[in-house]
Tab-separated table of C-alpha atoms and ligand atoms in Angstrom:
chain	number	residue	atom	x	y	z
A	1	MET	CA	154.435	84.834	131.827
A	2	PRO	CA	154.224	81.381	130.372
A	3	SER	CA	151.346	80.577	128.246
A	4	PRO	CA	148.510	78.585	130.153
A	5	PHE	CA	147.625	76.762	127.030
A	6	ALA	CA	149.124	73.267	126.005
A	7	PRO	CA	150.840	73.510	122.722
A	8	PHE	CA	149.868	71.658	119.620
A	9	PRO	CA	149.036	68.905	119.484
A	10	LEU	CA	147.649	68.660	122.916
A	11	ASN	CA	145.775	71.723	122.209
A	12	ARG	CA	143.583	71.712	118.970
A	13	SER	CA	141.097	74.276	118.532
A	14	ARG	CA	139.125	72.355	116.020
A	15	ARG	CA	138.159	69.858	118.658
A	16	LEU	CA	135.461	72.338	119.705
A	17	ARG	CA	134.463	73.179	116.238
A	18	ARG	CA	133.711	69.671	115.040
A	19	THR	CA	130.018	69.369	115.331
A	20	GLY	CA	127.064	71.629	115.386
A	21	TRP	CA	125.951	70.778	119.032
A	22	MET	CA	129.471	71.438	120.043
A	23	ARG	CA	129.765	74.712	118.474
A	24	ASP	CA	126.390	75.699	119.916
A	25	MET	CA	127.239	74.538	123.354
A	26	VAL	CA	130.415	76.787	123.459
A	27	ALA	CA	129.021	79.749	121.682
A	28	GLN	CA	129.673	82.905	123.502
A	29	SER	CA	127.117	85.402	122.066
A	30	SER	CA	123.535	84.857	121.027
A	31	LEU	CA	121.069	86.842	119.177
A	32	THR	CA	117.350	86.783	119.869
A	33	ALA	CA	114.365	88.844	119.014
A	34	ASP	CA	114.697	90.674	122.347
A	35	ASP	CA	117.752	92.279	120.986
A	36	LEU	CA	115.951	94.116	118.114
A	37	ILE	CA	114.527	97.535	117.778
A	38	TRP	CA	112.807	97.838	114.381
A	39	PRO	CA	112.935	101.418	112.736
A	40	ILE	CA	109.802	102.192	110.712
A	41	PHE	CA	109.058	104.978	108.200
A	42	VAL	CA	105.677	106.590	108.408
A	43	ARG	CA	103.977	108.702	105.861
A	44	GLU	CA	100.448	110.212	105.296
A	45	GLY	CA	97.632	108.283	103.757
A	46	GLU	CA	95.698	105.156	104.380
A	47	GLY	CA	96.512	101.492	103.253
A	48	VAL	CA	99.828	102.843	101.793
A	49	VAL	CA	102.808	100.696	101.657
A	50	GLU	CA	105.366	102.608	99.569
A	51	PRO	CA	108.870	101.080	98.869
A	52	VAL	CA	112.018	103.103	99.723
A	53	ALA	CA	114.135	102.668	96.618
A	54	SER	CA	117.421	102.660	98.098
A	55	MET	CA	116.363	100.355	100.777
A	56	PRO	CA	114.936	96.994	99.246
A	57	GLY	CA	112.301	95.527	101.416
A	58	VAL	CA	111.862	98.752	103.368
A	59	ASN	CA	108.638	100.680	102.979
A	60	ARG	CA	106.989	103.918	104.132
A	61	LEU	CA	103.819	103.075	105.844
A	62	SER	CA	100.589	105.087	106.458
A	63	VAL	CA	99.529	105.266	110.052
A	64	ASP	CA	97.049	102.215	109.734
A	65	GLU	CA	99.784	100.196	108.135
A	66	ALA	CA	102.211	101.059	110.844
A	67	VAL	CA	99.882	99.714	113.350
A	68	ARG	CA	99.924	96.445	111.442
A	69	ALA	CA	103.596	96.577	111.515
A	70	ALA	CA	103.442	97.109	115.226
A	71	ASN	CA	101.198	94.102	115.589
A	72	GLU	CA	103.527	91.993	113.388
A	73	ALA	CA	106.505	93.087	115.667
A	74	ALA	CA	104.713	92.065	118.797
A	75	ALA	CA	103.853	88.768	117.340
A	76	LEU	CA	107.528	88.239	116.435
A	77	GLY	CA	108.630	89.119	119.846
A	78	ILE	CA	110.494	92.338	118.895
A	79	PRO	CA	110.195	94.559	122.070
A	80	CYS	CA	110.331	97.955	120.397
A	81	ILE	CA	109.692	99.974	117.324
A	82	ALA	CA	111.142	103.304	116.310
A	83	LEU	CA	109.103	105.576	114.297
A	84	PHE	CA	110.627	108.175	111.638
A	85	PRO	CA	108.291	110.437	109.560
A	86	TYR	CA	108.344	111.189	105.850
A	87	THR	CA	107.420	114.666	106.081
A	88	LYS	CA	105.769	116.631	103.156
A	89	ALA	CA	107.710	119.508	101.709
A	90	GLN	CA	105.071	122.019	102.705
A	91	HIS	CA	105.460	120.839	106.373
A	92	LYS	CA	109.078	121.685	106.310
A	93	THR	CA	109.947	125.192	107.522
A	94	PRO	CA	113.004	127.047	108.731
A	95	GLU	CA	111.583	127.160	112.337
A	96	CYS	CA	110.466	123.328	112.164
A	97	GLU	CA	107.187	124.199	113.779
A	98	GLU	CA	105.737	120.652	112.611
A	99	ALA	CA	108.223	119.071	114.913
A	100	PHE	CA	106.304	120.350	118.055
A	101	ASN	CA	102.833	119.899	116.592
A	102	PRO	CA	101.112	117.371	118.960
A	103	GLU	CA	99.246	116.156	115.809
A	104	ASN	CA	102.174	115.450	113.547
A	105	LEU	CA	102.682	112.085	111.790
A	106	VAL	CA	104.803	110.380	114.487
A	107	ASN	CA	102.696	111.610	117.250
A	108	ARG	CA	99.489	110.374	115.739
A	109	ALA	CA	101.105	107.054	114.885
A	110	THR	CA	102.279	106.588	118.312
A	111	ARG	CA	98.863	107.236	119.733
A	112	ALA	CA	97.414	104.675	117.264
A	113	ILE	CA	99.836	102.212	117.859
A	114	LYS	CA	99.811	102.631	121.738
A	115	ALA	CA	95.873	102.130	121.635
A	116	ALA	CA	96.136	99.213	119.286
A	117	VAL	CA	99.170	97.321	120.425
A	118	PRO	CA	99.704	98.080	124.129
A	119	GLY	CA	102.543	95.480	124.511
A	120	ILE	CA	104.976	97.252	122.308
A	121	GLY	CA	107.539	99.853	122.791
A	122	VAL	CA	107.555	102.991	120.772
A	123	MET	CA	110.744	105.003	120.278
A	124	LEU	CA	110.798	108.501	118.738
A	125	ASP	CA	113.717	110.519	117.357
A	126	VAL	CA	114.208	113.876	118.853
A	127	ALA	CA	115.801	116.038	116.061
A	128	LEU	CA	114.524	118.663	113.719
A	129	ASP	CA	115.775	117.298	110.350
A	130	PRO	CA	112.561	115.738	109.146
A	131	TYR	CA	110.810	119.062	109.701
A	132	ASN	CA	113.665	121.569	108.545
A	133	SER	CA	113.451	123.136	105.137
A	134	MET	CA	117.221	123.292	105.552
A	135	GLY	CA	117.485	119.521	106.265
A	136	HIS	CA	119.652	120.055	109.389
A	137	ASP	CA	119.055	118.620	112.785
A	138	GLY	CA	119.237	122.003	114.338
A	139	LEU	CA	117.923	125.537	113.472
A	140	VAL	CA	119.879	127.213	110.997
A	141	ARG	CA	120.805	131.003	111.385
A	142	ASP	CA	123.031	132.712	108.720
A	143	GLY	CA	124.361	129.413	107.513
A	144	VAL	CA	125.146	128.214	110.934
A	145	VAL	CA	123.302	125.364	112.829
A	146	VAL	CA	122.909	127.100	116.297
A	147	ASN	CA	122.988	125.130	119.312
A	148	ASP	CA	121.180	126.737	122.172
A	149	GLU	CA	118.211	128.040	120.377
A	150	THR	CA	117.910	124.342	118.902
A	151	LEU	CA	117.728	123.153	122.467
A	152	MET	CA	114.613	125.024	123.168
A	153	ALA	CA	112.871	123.554	119.882
A	154	LEU	CA	114.029	120.000	121.037
A	155	GLU	CA	112.492	120.454	124.303
A	156	LYS	CA	109.147	121.185	122.901
A	157	GLN	CA	109.465	118.401	120.430
A	158	ALA	CA	110.349	115.890	123.153
A	159	LEU	CA	107.361	117.027	125.257
A	160	VAL	CA	104.702	116.463	122.678
A	161	GLN	CA	106.276	113.114	122.000
A	162	ALA	CA	106.154	112.103	125.513
A	163	GLU	CA	102.476	113.364	125.681
A	164	ALA	CA	101.711	111.104	122.715
A	165	GLY	CA	102.926	108.190	124.598
A	166	ALA	CA	106.522	107.423	123.311
A	167	ASP	CA	108.249	105.235	125.907
A	168	ILE	CA	111.798	105.970	124.602
A	169	LEU	CA	113.100	109.237	123.290
A	170	GLY	CA	116.201	109.090	121.153
A	171	PRO	CA	117.814	112.448	120.730
A	172	SER	CA	119.667	111.998	117.606
A	173	ASP	CA	120.517	115.711	116.932
A	174	MET	CA	123.866	115.936	118.582
A	175	MET	CA	123.529	119.206	119.946
A	176	ASP	CA	125.475	120.129	123.130
A	177	GLY	CA	123.373	119.966	126.278
A	178	ARG	CA	120.317	118.155	124.754
A	179	ILE	CA	120.025	115.235	127.044
A	180	GLY	CA	120.026	117.459	130.208
A	181	ILE	CA	117.465	119.886	128.749
A	182	ILE	CA	115.164	116.982	127.694
A	183	ARG	CA	115.498	115.044	130.984
A	184	GLN	CA	114.727	118.062	133.079
A	185	ALA	CA	111.654	118.894	130.964
A	186	LEU	CA	110.418	115.458	131.186
A	187	GLU	CA	110.802	115.666	135.089
A	188	ALA	CA	109.248	119.160	135.259
A	189	HIS	CA	106.101	117.987	133.145
A	190	ASP	CA	105.382	114.799	134.928
A	191	PHE	CA	106.974	112.267	132.447
A	192	PRO	CA	109.492	110.813	134.919
A	193	ASP	CA	109.207	107.330	133.466
A	194	VAL	CA	109.918	108.247	129.754
A	195	ALA	CA	113.376	106.605	128.954
A	196	ILE	CA	116.103	108.493	127.056
A	197	MET	CA	118.245	106.396	124.706
A	198	ALA	CA	120.817	108.951	123.702
A	199	TYR	CA	122.336	108.788	120.258
A	200	SER	CA	125.573	109.856	122.101
A	201	ALA	CA	128.263	108.462	119.665
A	202	LYS	CA	126.634	109.529	116.439
A	203	PHE	CA	129.299	110.073	113.619
A	204	ALA	CA	129.010	112.236	110.587
A	205	SER	CA	128.673	109.412	108.147
A	206	ALA	CA	128.150	108.602	104.408
A	207	PHE	CA	126.050	105.509	105.519
A	208	TYR	CA	122.836	107.604	106.422
A	209	GLY	CA	122.301	108.338	102.642
A	210	PRO	CA	119.445	105.914	102.132
A	211	PHE	CA	117.508	107.180	105.258
A	212	ARG	CA	117.563	110.627	104.112
A	213	ASP	CA	115.965	109.444	101.069
A	214	ALA	CA	113.556	107.466	103.059
A	215	VAL	CA	112.428	110.611	105.266
A	216	GLY	CA	112.693	112.886	102.303
A	217	ALA	CA	115.545	115.026	103.806
A	218	SER	CA	118.117	114.346	101.116
A	219	GLY	CA	117.056	117.263	98.742
A	220	ALA	CA	116.572	119.684	101.559
A	221	LEU	CA	119.919	119.193	103.127
A	222	LYS	CA	122.582	122.126	102.689
A	223	GLY	CA	126.067	121.172	103.221
A	224	ASP	CA	126.830	118.271	105.622
A	225	LYS	CA	126.445	117.614	109.277
A	226	SER	CA	130.083	117.709	110.464
A	227	THR	CA	129.717	120.798	112.722
A	228	TYR	CA	127.595	118.641	115.055
A	229	GLN	CA	128.209	114.885	114.381
A	230	ILE	CA	131.571	113.207	115.289
A	231	ASP	CA	134.471	113.102	113.054
A	232	ALA	CA	135.138	109.543	111.920
A	233	ARG	CA	138.650	109.804	113.175
A	234	ASN	CA	137.833	110.227	116.770
A	235	ALA	CA	137.323	107.390	119.318
A	236	ASP	CA	138.083	109.157	122.640
A	237	GLU	CA	135.655	112.029	121.714
A	238	ALA	CA	132.862	109.730	121.271
A	239	LEU	CA	133.538	108.183	124.828
A	240	ARG	CA	133.384	111.752	126.130
A	241	GLU	CA	130.041	112.255	124.506
A	242	VAL	CA	128.774	109.140	126.118
A	243	ALA	CA	129.953	110.148	129.436
A	244	ARG	CA	128.277	113.457	129.269
A	245	ASP	CA	125.027	112.004	128.130
A	246	ILE	CA	124.998	109.738	131.016
A	247	SER	CA	125.759	112.469	133.442
A	248	GLU	CA	122.909	114.490	131.959
A	249	GLY	CA	120.372	111.695	132.446
A	250	ALA	CA	120.528	109.319	129.566
A	251	ASP	CA	119.257	105.723	130.484
A	252	MET	CA	120.682	103.977	127.483
A	253	VAL	CA	123.287	104.989	124.936
A	254	MET	CA	123.767	104.221	121.225
A	255	VAL	CA	126.595	104.026	118.829
A	256	LYS	CA	125.902	104.946	115.153
A	257	PRO	CA	126.454	103.782	112.508
A	258	GLY	CA	127.075	100.220	113.667
A	259	MET	CA	129.561	98.108	111.679
A	260	PRO	CA	132.509	100.572	110.955
A	261	TYR	CA	132.101	101.462	114.706
A	262	LEU	CA	132.416	98.136	116.573
A	263	ASP	CA	135.572	99.547	118.456
A	264	ILE	CA	133.351	102.194	119.864
A	265	CYS	CA	130.701	99.780	120.763
A	266	GLN	CA	133.161	97.668	122.675
A	267	ARG	CA	134.954	100.566	124.570
A	268	VAL	CA	131.588	102.201	125.433
A	269	LYS	CA	130.030	98.923	127.037
A	270	ALA	CA	133.222	98.225	128.873
A	271	GLU	CA	133.814	101.725	130.215
A	272	PHE	CA	130.271	102.605	131.274
A	273	GLY	CA	128.256	99.154	131.391
A	274	LEU	CA	124.990	100.945	130.516
A	275	PRO	CA	122.558	99.270	128.102
A	276	THR	CA	124.569	99.987	124.875
A	277	PHE	CA	122.792	99.800	121.516
A	278	ALA	CA	124.225	100.121	118.021
A	279	TYR	CA	122.208	101.477	114.932
A	280	GLN	CA	122.827	99.412	111.968
A	281	VAL	CA	122.011	102.214	109.688
A	282	SER	CA	120.468	102.468	106.286
A	283	GLY	CA	123.618	102.335	104.485
A	284	GLU	CA	124.715	99.356	106.180
A	285	TYR	CA	121.314	97.768	105.329
A	286	ALA	CA	121.530	98.839	101.845
A	287	MET	CA	125.042	97.330	101.243
A	288	ILE	CA	124.094	93.890	102.400
A	289	MET	CA	120.757	93.953	100.206
A	290	ALA	CA	122.657	95.202	97.281
A	291	ALA	CA	125.190	92.662	97.349
A	292	GLY	CA	122.929	89.931	98.294
A	293	GLY	CA	120.590	90.888	95.668
A	294	ARG	CA	123.313	90.337	92.957
A	295	GLY	CA	124.253	86.987	94.500
A	296	TRP	CA	127.639	88.315	95.587
A	297	ILE	CA	127.110	87.397	99.225
A	298	ASP	CA	124.744	85.094	100.973
A	299	GLU	CA	122.185	87.774	102.038
A	300	GLU	CA	120.578	85.862	105.051
A	301	LYS	CA	123.895	84.718	106.468
A	302	ALA	CA	125.606	88.117	105.934
A	303	MET	CA	122.535	89.688	107.839
A	304	LEU	CA	122.922	87.359	110.728
A	305	GLU	CA	126.826	87.641	111.014
A	306	SER	CA	126.510	91.437	110.857
A	307	LEU	CA	124.035	91.399	113.905
A	308	MET	CA	126.070	88.967	115.816
A	309	GLY	CA	129.047	91.265	115.570
A	310	PHE	CA	127.198	93.770	117.570
A	311	LYS	CA	126.319	91.311	120.306
A	312	ARG	CA	130.015	89.972	120.313
A	313	ALA	CA	131.216	93.605	120.653
A	314	GLY	CA	129.096	94.034	123.774
A	315	CYS	CA	125.967	95.600	122.516
A	316	ASP	CA	122.630	94.774	124.423
A	317	GLY	CA	120.580	95.403	121.376
A	318	VAL	CA	120.642	96.662	117.783
A	319	LEU	CA	118.317	99.026	115.742
A	320	THR	CA	118.022	97.327	112.428
A	321	TYR	CA	115.905	97.435	109.335
A	322	PHE	CA	116.342	93.719	109.290
A	323	ALA	CA	114.478	93.169	112.614
A	324	PRO	CA	111.281	91.561	111.296
A	325	ARG	CA	113.220	89.314	108.971
A	326	VAL	CA	115.616	88.197	111.616
A	327	ALA	CA	112.959	87.673	114.195
A	328	ALA	CA	110.918	85.361	111.788
A	329	LEU	CA	113.914	83.539	111.034
A	330	LEU	CA	115.080	83.036	114.690
A	331	ALA	CA	111.488	81.886	115.306
A	332	GLU	CA	111.725	78.994	112.942
B	1	LIG	C1	118.278	112.125	112.037
B	1	LIG	C2	118.571	110.755	111.955
B	1	LIG	C3	119.262	110.149	110.965
B	1	LIG	C4	119.325	108.850	111.274
B	1	LIG	C5	118.500	108.490	112.233
B	1	LIG	N1	118.186	109.744	112.787
B	1	LIG	C6	120.097	110.736	109.844
B	1	LIG	C7	121.199	111.712	109.890
B	1	LIG	O1	121.615	112.218	110.936
B	1	LIG	O2	121.275	112.325	108.873
B	1	LIG	C8	119.917	107.786	110.338
B	1	LIG	C9	119.438	106.330	110.360
B	1	LIG	C10	119.984	105.463	109.213
B	1	LIG	O3	120.733	105.954	108.270
B	1	LIG	O4	119.446	104.528	109.174
B	1	LIG	N2	118.603	112.984	112.971
């Protein structure tokens, strides 16, 4: 087939790059505060803002400070925040009972935020790792992360989170069958409107390191998560996981980590057309901040470029620790 494009010099790509207004006019992707979900770490106490060493600019917040952050997010036009608990060691057990305590940290924080900032969405992770003395996302029996027994625990966890007022549940555990179990439990217990954003294409990744520090799971974790998270070599498998989660009742799907998996983002959006999100995870954030902090890259530009990459790949939104900073920048 002959090329429809005129050859040089009739065709010059640089004509459309000559001025700022022209570049803005022809720009294909855009980034707005609406695209952002802000992950926040919560901890016990009052008036506590505790820096996370491996994530400069990110803090663990007590519930009252998390309410303040929720207000800040709402003022910035960020539609949703995702809460993650820093759980004290004494609340971590092999059976993960704290996960289904209606009064656990994230459930209390959700109630407080919902009461104080009605306009903001709250998303909660469904997974056992913050509460597991073994550090894994599932129950461990004889050294094995067991699937079906874990599903019963996840079901209980999801129900107390829905009861607390979570708008979106994000199953991040990668057990088989979890979306179906959770969706059916929500229907059976009169929570038909709680949305599920499935961490469907969640890879076994080195980029979660700083997050595990932030939630205090690093020390506890025995071994790695490669018996349940996806192998980094596999793309088709990630698409099958997405297909299965959709068939079990997921409303939205997520790819995680983000930047090393943009091919997956693009394929998922193209194949299924569901609202598709990327999680720019803790290690991605830490890399940009570390290089930026040393003056090796322009931190702000790298931040914006990294987020635009997700939009260009077809994502509808991004979970990012940069959310408040980007939203403030975009509002200028
Ligand atoms: C736990 C969970 C993890 C993240 C979100 N939920 C870590 C893991 O699977 O070990 C990672 C987020 C990040 O690195 O920013 N189920």
